[in-house]
CSV table of C-alpha atoms in Angstrom, one decimal:
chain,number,residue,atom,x,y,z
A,1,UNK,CA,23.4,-13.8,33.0
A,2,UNK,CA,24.2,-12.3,36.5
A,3,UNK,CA,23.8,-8.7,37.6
A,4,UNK,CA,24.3,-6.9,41.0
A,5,UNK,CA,20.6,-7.9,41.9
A,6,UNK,CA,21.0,-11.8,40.9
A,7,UNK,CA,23.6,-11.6,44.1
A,8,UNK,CA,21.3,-8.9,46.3
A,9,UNK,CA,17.9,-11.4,45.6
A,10,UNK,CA,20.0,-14.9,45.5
A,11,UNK,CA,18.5,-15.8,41.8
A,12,UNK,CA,20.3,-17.1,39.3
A,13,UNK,CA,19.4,-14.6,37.0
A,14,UNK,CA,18.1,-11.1,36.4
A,15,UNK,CA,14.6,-11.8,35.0
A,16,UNK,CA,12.1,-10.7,37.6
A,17,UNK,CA,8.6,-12.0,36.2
A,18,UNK,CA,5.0,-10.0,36.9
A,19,UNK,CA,2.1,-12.1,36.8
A,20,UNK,CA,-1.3,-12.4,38.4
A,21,UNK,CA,-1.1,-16.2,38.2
A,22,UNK,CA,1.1,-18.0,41.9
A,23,UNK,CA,1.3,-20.8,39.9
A,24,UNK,CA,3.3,-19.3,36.9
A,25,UNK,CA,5.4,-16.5,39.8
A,26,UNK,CA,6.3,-19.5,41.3
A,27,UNK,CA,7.5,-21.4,38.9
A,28,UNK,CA,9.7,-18.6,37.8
A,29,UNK,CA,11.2,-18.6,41.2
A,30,UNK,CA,11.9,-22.2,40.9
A,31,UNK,CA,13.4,-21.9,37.7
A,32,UNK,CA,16.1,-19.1,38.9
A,33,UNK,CA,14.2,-15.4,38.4
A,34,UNK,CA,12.1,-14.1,41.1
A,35,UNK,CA,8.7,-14.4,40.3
A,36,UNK,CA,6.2,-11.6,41.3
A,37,UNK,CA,2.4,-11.9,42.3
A,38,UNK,CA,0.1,-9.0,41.1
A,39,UNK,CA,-2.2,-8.1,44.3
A,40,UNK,CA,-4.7,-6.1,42.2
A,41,UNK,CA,-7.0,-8.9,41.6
A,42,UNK,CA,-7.5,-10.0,45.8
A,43,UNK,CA,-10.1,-7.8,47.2
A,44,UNK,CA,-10.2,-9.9,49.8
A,45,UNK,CA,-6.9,-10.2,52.1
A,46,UNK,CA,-7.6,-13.6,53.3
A,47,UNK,CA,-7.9,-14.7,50.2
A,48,UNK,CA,-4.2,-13.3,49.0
A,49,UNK,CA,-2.8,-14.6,52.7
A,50,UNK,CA,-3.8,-17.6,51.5
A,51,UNK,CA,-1.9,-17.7,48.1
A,52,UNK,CA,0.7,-16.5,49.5
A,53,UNK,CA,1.2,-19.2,51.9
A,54,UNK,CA,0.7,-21.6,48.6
A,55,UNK,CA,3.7,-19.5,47.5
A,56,UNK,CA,5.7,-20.0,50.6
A,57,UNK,CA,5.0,-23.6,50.3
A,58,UNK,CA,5.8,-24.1,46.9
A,59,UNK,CA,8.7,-22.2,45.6
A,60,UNK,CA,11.4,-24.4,46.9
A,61,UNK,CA,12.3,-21.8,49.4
A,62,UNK,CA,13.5,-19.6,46.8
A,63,UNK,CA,12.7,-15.9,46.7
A,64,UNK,CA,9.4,-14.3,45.3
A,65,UNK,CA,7.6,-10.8,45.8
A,66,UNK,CA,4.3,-9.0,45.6
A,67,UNK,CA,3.2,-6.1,43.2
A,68,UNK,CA,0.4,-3.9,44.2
A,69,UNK,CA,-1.2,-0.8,43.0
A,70,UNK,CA,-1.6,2.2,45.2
A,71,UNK,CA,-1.8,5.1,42.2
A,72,UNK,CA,-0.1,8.4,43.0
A,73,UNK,CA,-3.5,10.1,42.1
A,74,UNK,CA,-5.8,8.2,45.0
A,75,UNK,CA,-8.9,7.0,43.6
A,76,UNK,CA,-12.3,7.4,45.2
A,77,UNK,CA,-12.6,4.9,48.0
A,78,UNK,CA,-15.5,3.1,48.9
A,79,UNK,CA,-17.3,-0.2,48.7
A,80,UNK,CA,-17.9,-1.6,45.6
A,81,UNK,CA,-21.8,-1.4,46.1
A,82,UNK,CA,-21.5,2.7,47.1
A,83,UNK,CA,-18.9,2.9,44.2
A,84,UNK,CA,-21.8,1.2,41.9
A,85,UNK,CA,-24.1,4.1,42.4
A,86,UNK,CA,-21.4,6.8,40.3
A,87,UNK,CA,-22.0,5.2,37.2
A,88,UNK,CA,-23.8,6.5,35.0
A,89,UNK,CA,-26.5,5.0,33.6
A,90,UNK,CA,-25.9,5.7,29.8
A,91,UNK,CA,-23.0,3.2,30.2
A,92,UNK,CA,-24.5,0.4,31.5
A,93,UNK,CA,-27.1,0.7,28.6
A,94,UNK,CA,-23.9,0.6,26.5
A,95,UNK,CA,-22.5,-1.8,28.3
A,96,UNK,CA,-25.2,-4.0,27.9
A,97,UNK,CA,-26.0,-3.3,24.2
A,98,UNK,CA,-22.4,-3.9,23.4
A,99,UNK,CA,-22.3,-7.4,24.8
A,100,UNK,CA,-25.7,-8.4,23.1
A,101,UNK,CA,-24.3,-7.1,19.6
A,102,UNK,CA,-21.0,-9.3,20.5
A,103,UNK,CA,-23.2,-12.3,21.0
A,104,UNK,CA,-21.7,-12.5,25.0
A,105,UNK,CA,-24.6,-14.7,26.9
A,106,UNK,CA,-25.7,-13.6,29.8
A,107,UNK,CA,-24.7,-15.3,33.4
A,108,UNK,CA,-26.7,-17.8,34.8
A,109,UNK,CA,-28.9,-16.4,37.0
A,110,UNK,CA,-27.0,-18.3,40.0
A,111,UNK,CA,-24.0,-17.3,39.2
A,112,UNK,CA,-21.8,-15.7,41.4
A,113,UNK,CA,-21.3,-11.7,40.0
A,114,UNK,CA,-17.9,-10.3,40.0
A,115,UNK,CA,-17.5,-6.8,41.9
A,116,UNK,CA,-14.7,-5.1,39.9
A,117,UNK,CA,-11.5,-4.6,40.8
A,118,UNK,CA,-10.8,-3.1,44.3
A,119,UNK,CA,-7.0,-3.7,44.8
A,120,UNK,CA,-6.1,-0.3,43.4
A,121,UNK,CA,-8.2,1.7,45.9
A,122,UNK,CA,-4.9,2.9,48.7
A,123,UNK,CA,-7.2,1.2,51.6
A,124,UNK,CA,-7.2,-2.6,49.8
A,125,UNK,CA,-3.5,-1.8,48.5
A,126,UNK,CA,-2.4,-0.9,52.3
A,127,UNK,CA,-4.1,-4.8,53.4
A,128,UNK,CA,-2.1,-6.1,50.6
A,129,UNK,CA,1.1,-4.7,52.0
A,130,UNK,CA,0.1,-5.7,55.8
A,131,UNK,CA,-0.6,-9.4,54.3
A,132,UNK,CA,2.5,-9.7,52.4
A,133,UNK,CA,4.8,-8.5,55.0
A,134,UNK,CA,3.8,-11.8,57.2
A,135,UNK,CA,5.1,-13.6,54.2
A,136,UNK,CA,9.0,-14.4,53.0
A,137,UNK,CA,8.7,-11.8,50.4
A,138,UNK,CA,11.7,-10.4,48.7
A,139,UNK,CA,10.3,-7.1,46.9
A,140,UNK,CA,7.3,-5.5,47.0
A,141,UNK,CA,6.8,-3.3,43.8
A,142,UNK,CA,4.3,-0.4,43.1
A,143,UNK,CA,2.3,-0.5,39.1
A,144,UNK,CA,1.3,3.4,39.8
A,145,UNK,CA,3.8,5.9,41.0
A,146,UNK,CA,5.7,5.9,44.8
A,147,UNK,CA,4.1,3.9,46.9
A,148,UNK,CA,3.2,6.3,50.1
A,149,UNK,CA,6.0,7.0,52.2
A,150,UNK,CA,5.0,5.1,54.8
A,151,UNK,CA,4.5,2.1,53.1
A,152,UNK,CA,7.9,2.2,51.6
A,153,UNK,CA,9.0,2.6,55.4
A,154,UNK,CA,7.1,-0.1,56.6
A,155,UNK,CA,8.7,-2.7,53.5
A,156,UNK,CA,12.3,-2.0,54.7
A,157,UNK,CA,11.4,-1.8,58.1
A,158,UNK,CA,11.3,-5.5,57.1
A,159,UNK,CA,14.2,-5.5,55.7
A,160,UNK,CA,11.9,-5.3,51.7
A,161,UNK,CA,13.1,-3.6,49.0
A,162,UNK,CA,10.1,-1.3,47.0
A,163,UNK,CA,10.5,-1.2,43.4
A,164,UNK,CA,8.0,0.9,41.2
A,165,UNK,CA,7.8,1.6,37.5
A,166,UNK,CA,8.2,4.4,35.5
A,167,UNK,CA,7.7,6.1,32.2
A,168,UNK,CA,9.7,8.9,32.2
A,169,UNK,CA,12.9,10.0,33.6
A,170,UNK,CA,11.2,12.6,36.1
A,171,UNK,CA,9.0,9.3,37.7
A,172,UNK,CA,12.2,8.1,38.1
A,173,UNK,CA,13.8,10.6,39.8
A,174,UNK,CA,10.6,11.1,41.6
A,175,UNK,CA,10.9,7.7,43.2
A,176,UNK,CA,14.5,7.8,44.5
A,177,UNK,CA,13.1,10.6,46.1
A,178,UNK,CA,10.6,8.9,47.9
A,179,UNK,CA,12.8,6.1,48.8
A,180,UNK,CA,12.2,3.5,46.2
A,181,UNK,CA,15.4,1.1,45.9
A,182,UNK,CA,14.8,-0.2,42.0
A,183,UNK,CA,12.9,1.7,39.1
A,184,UNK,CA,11.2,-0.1,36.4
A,185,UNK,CA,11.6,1.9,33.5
A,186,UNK,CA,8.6,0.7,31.3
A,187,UNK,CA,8.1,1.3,27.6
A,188,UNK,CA,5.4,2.5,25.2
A,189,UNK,CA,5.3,-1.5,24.2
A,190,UNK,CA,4.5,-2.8,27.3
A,191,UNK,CA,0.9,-4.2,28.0
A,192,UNK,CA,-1.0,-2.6,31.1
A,193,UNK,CA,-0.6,0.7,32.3
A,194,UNK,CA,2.0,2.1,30.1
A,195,UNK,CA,3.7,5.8,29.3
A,196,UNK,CA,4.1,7.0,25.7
A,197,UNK,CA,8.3,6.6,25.4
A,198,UNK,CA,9.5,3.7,24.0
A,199,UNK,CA,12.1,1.1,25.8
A,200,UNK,CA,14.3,1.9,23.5
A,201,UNK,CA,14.4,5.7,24.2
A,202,UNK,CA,13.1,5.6,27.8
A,203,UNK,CA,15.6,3.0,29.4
A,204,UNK,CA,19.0,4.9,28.7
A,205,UNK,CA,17.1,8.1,30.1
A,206,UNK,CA,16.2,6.8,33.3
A,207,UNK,CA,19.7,5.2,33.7
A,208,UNK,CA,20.8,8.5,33.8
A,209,UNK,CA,18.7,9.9,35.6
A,210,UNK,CA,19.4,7.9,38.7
A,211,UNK,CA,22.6,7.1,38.0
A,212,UNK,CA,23.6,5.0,41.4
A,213,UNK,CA,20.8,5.7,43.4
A,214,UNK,CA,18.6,3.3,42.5
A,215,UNK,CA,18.6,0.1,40.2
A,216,UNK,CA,17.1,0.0,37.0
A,217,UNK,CA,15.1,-3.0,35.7
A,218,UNK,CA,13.7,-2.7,32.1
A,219,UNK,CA,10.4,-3.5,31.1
A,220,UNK,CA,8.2,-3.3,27.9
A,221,UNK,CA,9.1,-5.3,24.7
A,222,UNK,CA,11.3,-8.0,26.3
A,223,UNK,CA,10.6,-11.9,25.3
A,224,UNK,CA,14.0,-12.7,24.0
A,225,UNK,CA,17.4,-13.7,24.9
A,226,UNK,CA,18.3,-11.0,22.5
A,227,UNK,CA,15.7,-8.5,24.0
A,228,UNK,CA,17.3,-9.4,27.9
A,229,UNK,CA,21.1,-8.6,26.4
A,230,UNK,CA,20.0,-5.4,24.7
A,231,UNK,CA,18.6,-4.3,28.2
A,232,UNK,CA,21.8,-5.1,29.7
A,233,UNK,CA,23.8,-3.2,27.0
A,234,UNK,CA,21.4,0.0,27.9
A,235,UNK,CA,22.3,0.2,31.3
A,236,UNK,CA,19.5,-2.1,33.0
A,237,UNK,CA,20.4,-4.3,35.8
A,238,UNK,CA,17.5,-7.0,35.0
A,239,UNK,CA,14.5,-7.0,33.2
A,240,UNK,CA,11.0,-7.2,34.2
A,241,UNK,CA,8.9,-9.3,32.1
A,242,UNK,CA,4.5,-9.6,31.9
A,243,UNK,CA,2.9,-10.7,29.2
A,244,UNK,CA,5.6,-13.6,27.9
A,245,UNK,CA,4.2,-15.8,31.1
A,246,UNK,CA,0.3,-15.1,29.8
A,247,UNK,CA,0.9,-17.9,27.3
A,248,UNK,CA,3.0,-20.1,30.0
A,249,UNK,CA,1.9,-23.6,30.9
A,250,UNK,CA,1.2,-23.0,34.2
A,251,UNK,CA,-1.1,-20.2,33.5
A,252,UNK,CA,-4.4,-21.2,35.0
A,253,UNK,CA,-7.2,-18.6,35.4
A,254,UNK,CA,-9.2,-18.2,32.4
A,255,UNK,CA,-11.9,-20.8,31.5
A,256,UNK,CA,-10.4,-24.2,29.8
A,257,UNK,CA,-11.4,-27.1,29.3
A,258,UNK,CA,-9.4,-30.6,29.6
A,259,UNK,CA,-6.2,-28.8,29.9
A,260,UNK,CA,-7.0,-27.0,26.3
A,261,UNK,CA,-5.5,-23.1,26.1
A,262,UNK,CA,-8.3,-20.7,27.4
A,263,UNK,CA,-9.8,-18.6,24.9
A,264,UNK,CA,-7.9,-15.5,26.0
A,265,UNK,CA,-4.7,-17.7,25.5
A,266,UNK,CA,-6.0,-18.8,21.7
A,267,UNK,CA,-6.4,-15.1,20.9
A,268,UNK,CA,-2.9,-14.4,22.5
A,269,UNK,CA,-1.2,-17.2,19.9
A,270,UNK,CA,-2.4,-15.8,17.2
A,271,UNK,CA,-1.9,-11.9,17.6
A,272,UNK,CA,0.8,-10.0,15.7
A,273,UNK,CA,2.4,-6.9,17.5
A,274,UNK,CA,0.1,-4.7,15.6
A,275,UNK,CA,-3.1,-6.4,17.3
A,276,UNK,CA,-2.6,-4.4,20.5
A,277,UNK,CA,-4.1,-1.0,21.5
A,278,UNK,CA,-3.9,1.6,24.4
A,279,UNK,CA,-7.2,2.5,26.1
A,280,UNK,CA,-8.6,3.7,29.5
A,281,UNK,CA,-11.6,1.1,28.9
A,282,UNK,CA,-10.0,-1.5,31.1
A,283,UNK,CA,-9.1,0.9,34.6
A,284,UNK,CA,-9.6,4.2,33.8
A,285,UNK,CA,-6.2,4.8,33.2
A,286,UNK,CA,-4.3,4.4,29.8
A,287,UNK,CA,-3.2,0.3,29.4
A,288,UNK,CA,-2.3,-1.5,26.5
A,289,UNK,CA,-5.0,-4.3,25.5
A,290,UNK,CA,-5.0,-6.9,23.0
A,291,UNK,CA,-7.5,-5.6,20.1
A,292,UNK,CA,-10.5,-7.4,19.7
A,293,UNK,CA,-14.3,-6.9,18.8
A,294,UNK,CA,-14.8,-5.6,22.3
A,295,UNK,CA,-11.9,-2.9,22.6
A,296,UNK,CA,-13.2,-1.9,18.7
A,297,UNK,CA,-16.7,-1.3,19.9
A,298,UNK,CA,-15.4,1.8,22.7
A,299,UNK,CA,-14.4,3.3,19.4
A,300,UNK,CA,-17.4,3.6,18.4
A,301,UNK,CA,-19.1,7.2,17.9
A,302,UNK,CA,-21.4,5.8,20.3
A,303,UNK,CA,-19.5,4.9,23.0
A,304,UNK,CA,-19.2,6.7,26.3
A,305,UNK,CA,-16.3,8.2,26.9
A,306,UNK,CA,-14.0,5.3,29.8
A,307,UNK,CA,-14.7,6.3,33.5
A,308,UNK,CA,-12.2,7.3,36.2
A,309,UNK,CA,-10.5,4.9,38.6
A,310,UNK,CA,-11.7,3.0,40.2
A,311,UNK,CA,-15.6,3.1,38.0
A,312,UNK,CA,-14.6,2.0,35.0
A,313,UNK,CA,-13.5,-1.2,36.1
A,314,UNK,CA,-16.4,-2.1,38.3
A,315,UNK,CA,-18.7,-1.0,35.5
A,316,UNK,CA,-17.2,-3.5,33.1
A,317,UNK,CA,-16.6,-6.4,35.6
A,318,UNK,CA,-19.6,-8.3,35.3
A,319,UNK,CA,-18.8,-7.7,31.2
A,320,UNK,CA,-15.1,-9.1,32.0
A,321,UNK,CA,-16.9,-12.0,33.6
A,322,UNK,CA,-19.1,-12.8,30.6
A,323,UNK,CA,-16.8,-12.7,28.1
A,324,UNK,CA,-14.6,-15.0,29.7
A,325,UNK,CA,-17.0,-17.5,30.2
A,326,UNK,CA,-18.3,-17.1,26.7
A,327,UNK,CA,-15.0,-18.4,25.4
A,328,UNK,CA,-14.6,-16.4,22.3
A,329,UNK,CA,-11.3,-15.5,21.1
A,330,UNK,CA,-12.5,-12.7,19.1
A,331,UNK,CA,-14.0,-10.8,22.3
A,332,UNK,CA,-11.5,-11.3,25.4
A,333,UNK,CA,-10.3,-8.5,27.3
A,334,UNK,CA,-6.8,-8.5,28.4
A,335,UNK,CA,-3.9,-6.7,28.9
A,336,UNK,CA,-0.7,-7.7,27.2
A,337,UNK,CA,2.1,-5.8,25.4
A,338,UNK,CA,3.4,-5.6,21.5
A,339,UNK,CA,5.5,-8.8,22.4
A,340,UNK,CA,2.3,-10.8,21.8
A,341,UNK,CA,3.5,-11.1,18.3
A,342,UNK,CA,6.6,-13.3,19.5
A,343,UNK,CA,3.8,-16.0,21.8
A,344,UNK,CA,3.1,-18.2,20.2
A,345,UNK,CA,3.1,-21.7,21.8
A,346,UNK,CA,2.3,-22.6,25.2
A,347,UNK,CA,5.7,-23.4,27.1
A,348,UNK,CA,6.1,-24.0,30.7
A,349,UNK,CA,7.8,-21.3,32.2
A,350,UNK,CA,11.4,-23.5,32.8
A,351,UNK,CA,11.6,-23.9,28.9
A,352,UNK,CA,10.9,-19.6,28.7
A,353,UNK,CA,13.5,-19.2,31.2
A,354,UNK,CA,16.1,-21.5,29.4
A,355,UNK,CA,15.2,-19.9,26.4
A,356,UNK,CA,15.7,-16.3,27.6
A,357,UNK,CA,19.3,-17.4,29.0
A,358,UNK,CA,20.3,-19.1,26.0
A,359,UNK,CA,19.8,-16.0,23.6
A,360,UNK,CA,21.2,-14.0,26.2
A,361,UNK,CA,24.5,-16.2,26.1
A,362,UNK,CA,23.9,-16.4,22.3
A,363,UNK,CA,23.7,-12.3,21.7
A,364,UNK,CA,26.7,-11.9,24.1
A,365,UNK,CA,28.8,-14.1,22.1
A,366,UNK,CA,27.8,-12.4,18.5
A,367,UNK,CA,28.7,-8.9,19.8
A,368,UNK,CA,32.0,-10.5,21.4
A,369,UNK,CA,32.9,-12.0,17.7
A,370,UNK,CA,32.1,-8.2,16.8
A,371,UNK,CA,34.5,-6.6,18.2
């Protein structure tokens, strides 16, 4: 399984893996893919210099990059305290109401409060860039549109490739514009911020569409061998690959106990690909969730319509925090894609890799015998 970019990154294969986690990216450096660290969660840039220096340290020397989120649409900047003081008050009471009905305790009054999300305001974003660019990073890739021109100038100023992702073929053709070197053409079925075209419909498109310009990596529905060769066959030069690492062994944030699965894993290994739905309740910007009690209750006739970018997720942050520490399957709030129906063990991430390469090699050789 080598493509163009195994050679340009020096990986031993295509499979370039998104994940929040440096212990999971990591290991999918070590085991031959390039593994990439979302940003989005570090409002503090100390905090991700630090990381990143665990990465350096423990990725074998192999290559790994960064993913951040500067949306083409700025949010409203600010603090989180200033940014506090937009939301309205009818949903905190729902908020609040919600959780109680869901049986989600409180926090301990000690307890630490989480502030929301920041990393997708352009001011973090930018510190993320500055931080990352001290490190041996191979790519830095944008979740929301072009990254701003001068950022992409800045990354190959240091000799970086920018990738961002797309959901249709005029975001494609949008990013060559900008200067973006490889477009992730995501599908309907991917988890997160997602379009509304399938992979199966999308990827071809936005092959054409840049034609040599750019490379193409395909994203959204991909957690086979099978699912990596089909990508291939539709033009893609790798695949990029989310939720499949979610239910890796190396997967540590999320409450757990005696090296148990966390609760949000437990309600990953048991969902089908129907159990998924696409909201603005986690960002303020459509993503694809796993379904569960809390996602159900924004359906509600009483619910308040999800807030903008950056509010929404700082007015269900401290909720985020609860329900993770309540440890309920039936109530976790998480992003993942329609492959969730296909994870369904916990695996560390070199027996995922070997897996993906072995169906690869396996699909290869069945349409070989069909011809």
């Amino acid at each position: 399984m080598r493509t163009e970019l195994s050679a340009t990154f020096g990986i031993d294969y295509p499979i370039f893996g998104f994940t929040p986690s440096e212990h999971v990216a990591a290991a999918i450096s070590r085991a031959g893919g390039l593994g990439v660290l979302g940003c989005v969660r570090f409002n503090d840039a100390e905090e991700l210099d630090a990381v990143l220096t665990w990465m350096d340290e423990n990725t074998d020397g192999k290559p790994y990059g960064v993913d951040i989120v500067m949306p083409a649409k700025i949010p409203t900047e600010g603090a989180s305290v200033d940014l506090n003081e937009l939301i309205p008050a009818e949903h905190r009471a729902f908020i609040d109401r919600t959780l109680e009905q869901l049986g989600v305790p409180p926090l301990d009054e000690d307890a630490a409060r989480n502030e929301g999300v920041l990393g997708w305001l352009h001011s973090v974003a930018r510190s993320h860039v500055d931080v990352a660019l001290k490190h041996r990073i191979a790519l830095i890739a944008n979740a929301l549109g072009s990254p701003p021109n001068d950022v992409v100038v800045q990354a190959h100023e240091h000799n970086v490739p920018v990738a961002a992702l797309a959901g249709t073929a005029e975001h494609a053709r949008r990013h060559v514009e900008n200067g973006v070197d490889i477009v992730i053409a995501q599908g309907y079925e991917a988890g997160g911020h997602t379009g509304e075209i399938a992979s199966m419909v999308l990827l071809p498109e936005i092959v054409d569409a840049v034609g040599d310009s750019a490379r193409v990596l395909a994203a959204g529905g991909i957690g086979s061998g099978r699912q990596v060769a089909a990508a291939l066959a539709l033009g893609a030069h790798g695949v990029w690959m989310g939720s499949t690492w979610l239910t890796a062994a190396e997967y540590r944030l999320g409450a757990r106990h005696d090296g148990q699965p966390s609760a949000m894993q437990e309600a990953l290994l048991t969902a089908t690909s129907s159990d998924t739905v696409r909201t603005r309740i986690y960002s303020g910007k459509p993503a694809r969730l796993l379904k569960t009690k809390w996602t159900d209750a924004w359906d509600k006739p009483d619910a308040p319509s999800p807030l903008p970018m950056p509010l929404q997720n700082i007015l269900v942050s401290e909720a985020h925090q609860r329900i993770n520490e309540a440890e309920n399957p039936d109530v976790v709030a998480m992003p993942v894609g329609q492959i969730v129906g296909r994870m369904n063990e916990i695996r560390p991430v070199s027996e995922i890799v070997g897996e993906l390469v072995s169906g690869y090699e396996n699909a290869v050789k069945r349409l070989n015998e069909l011809r």
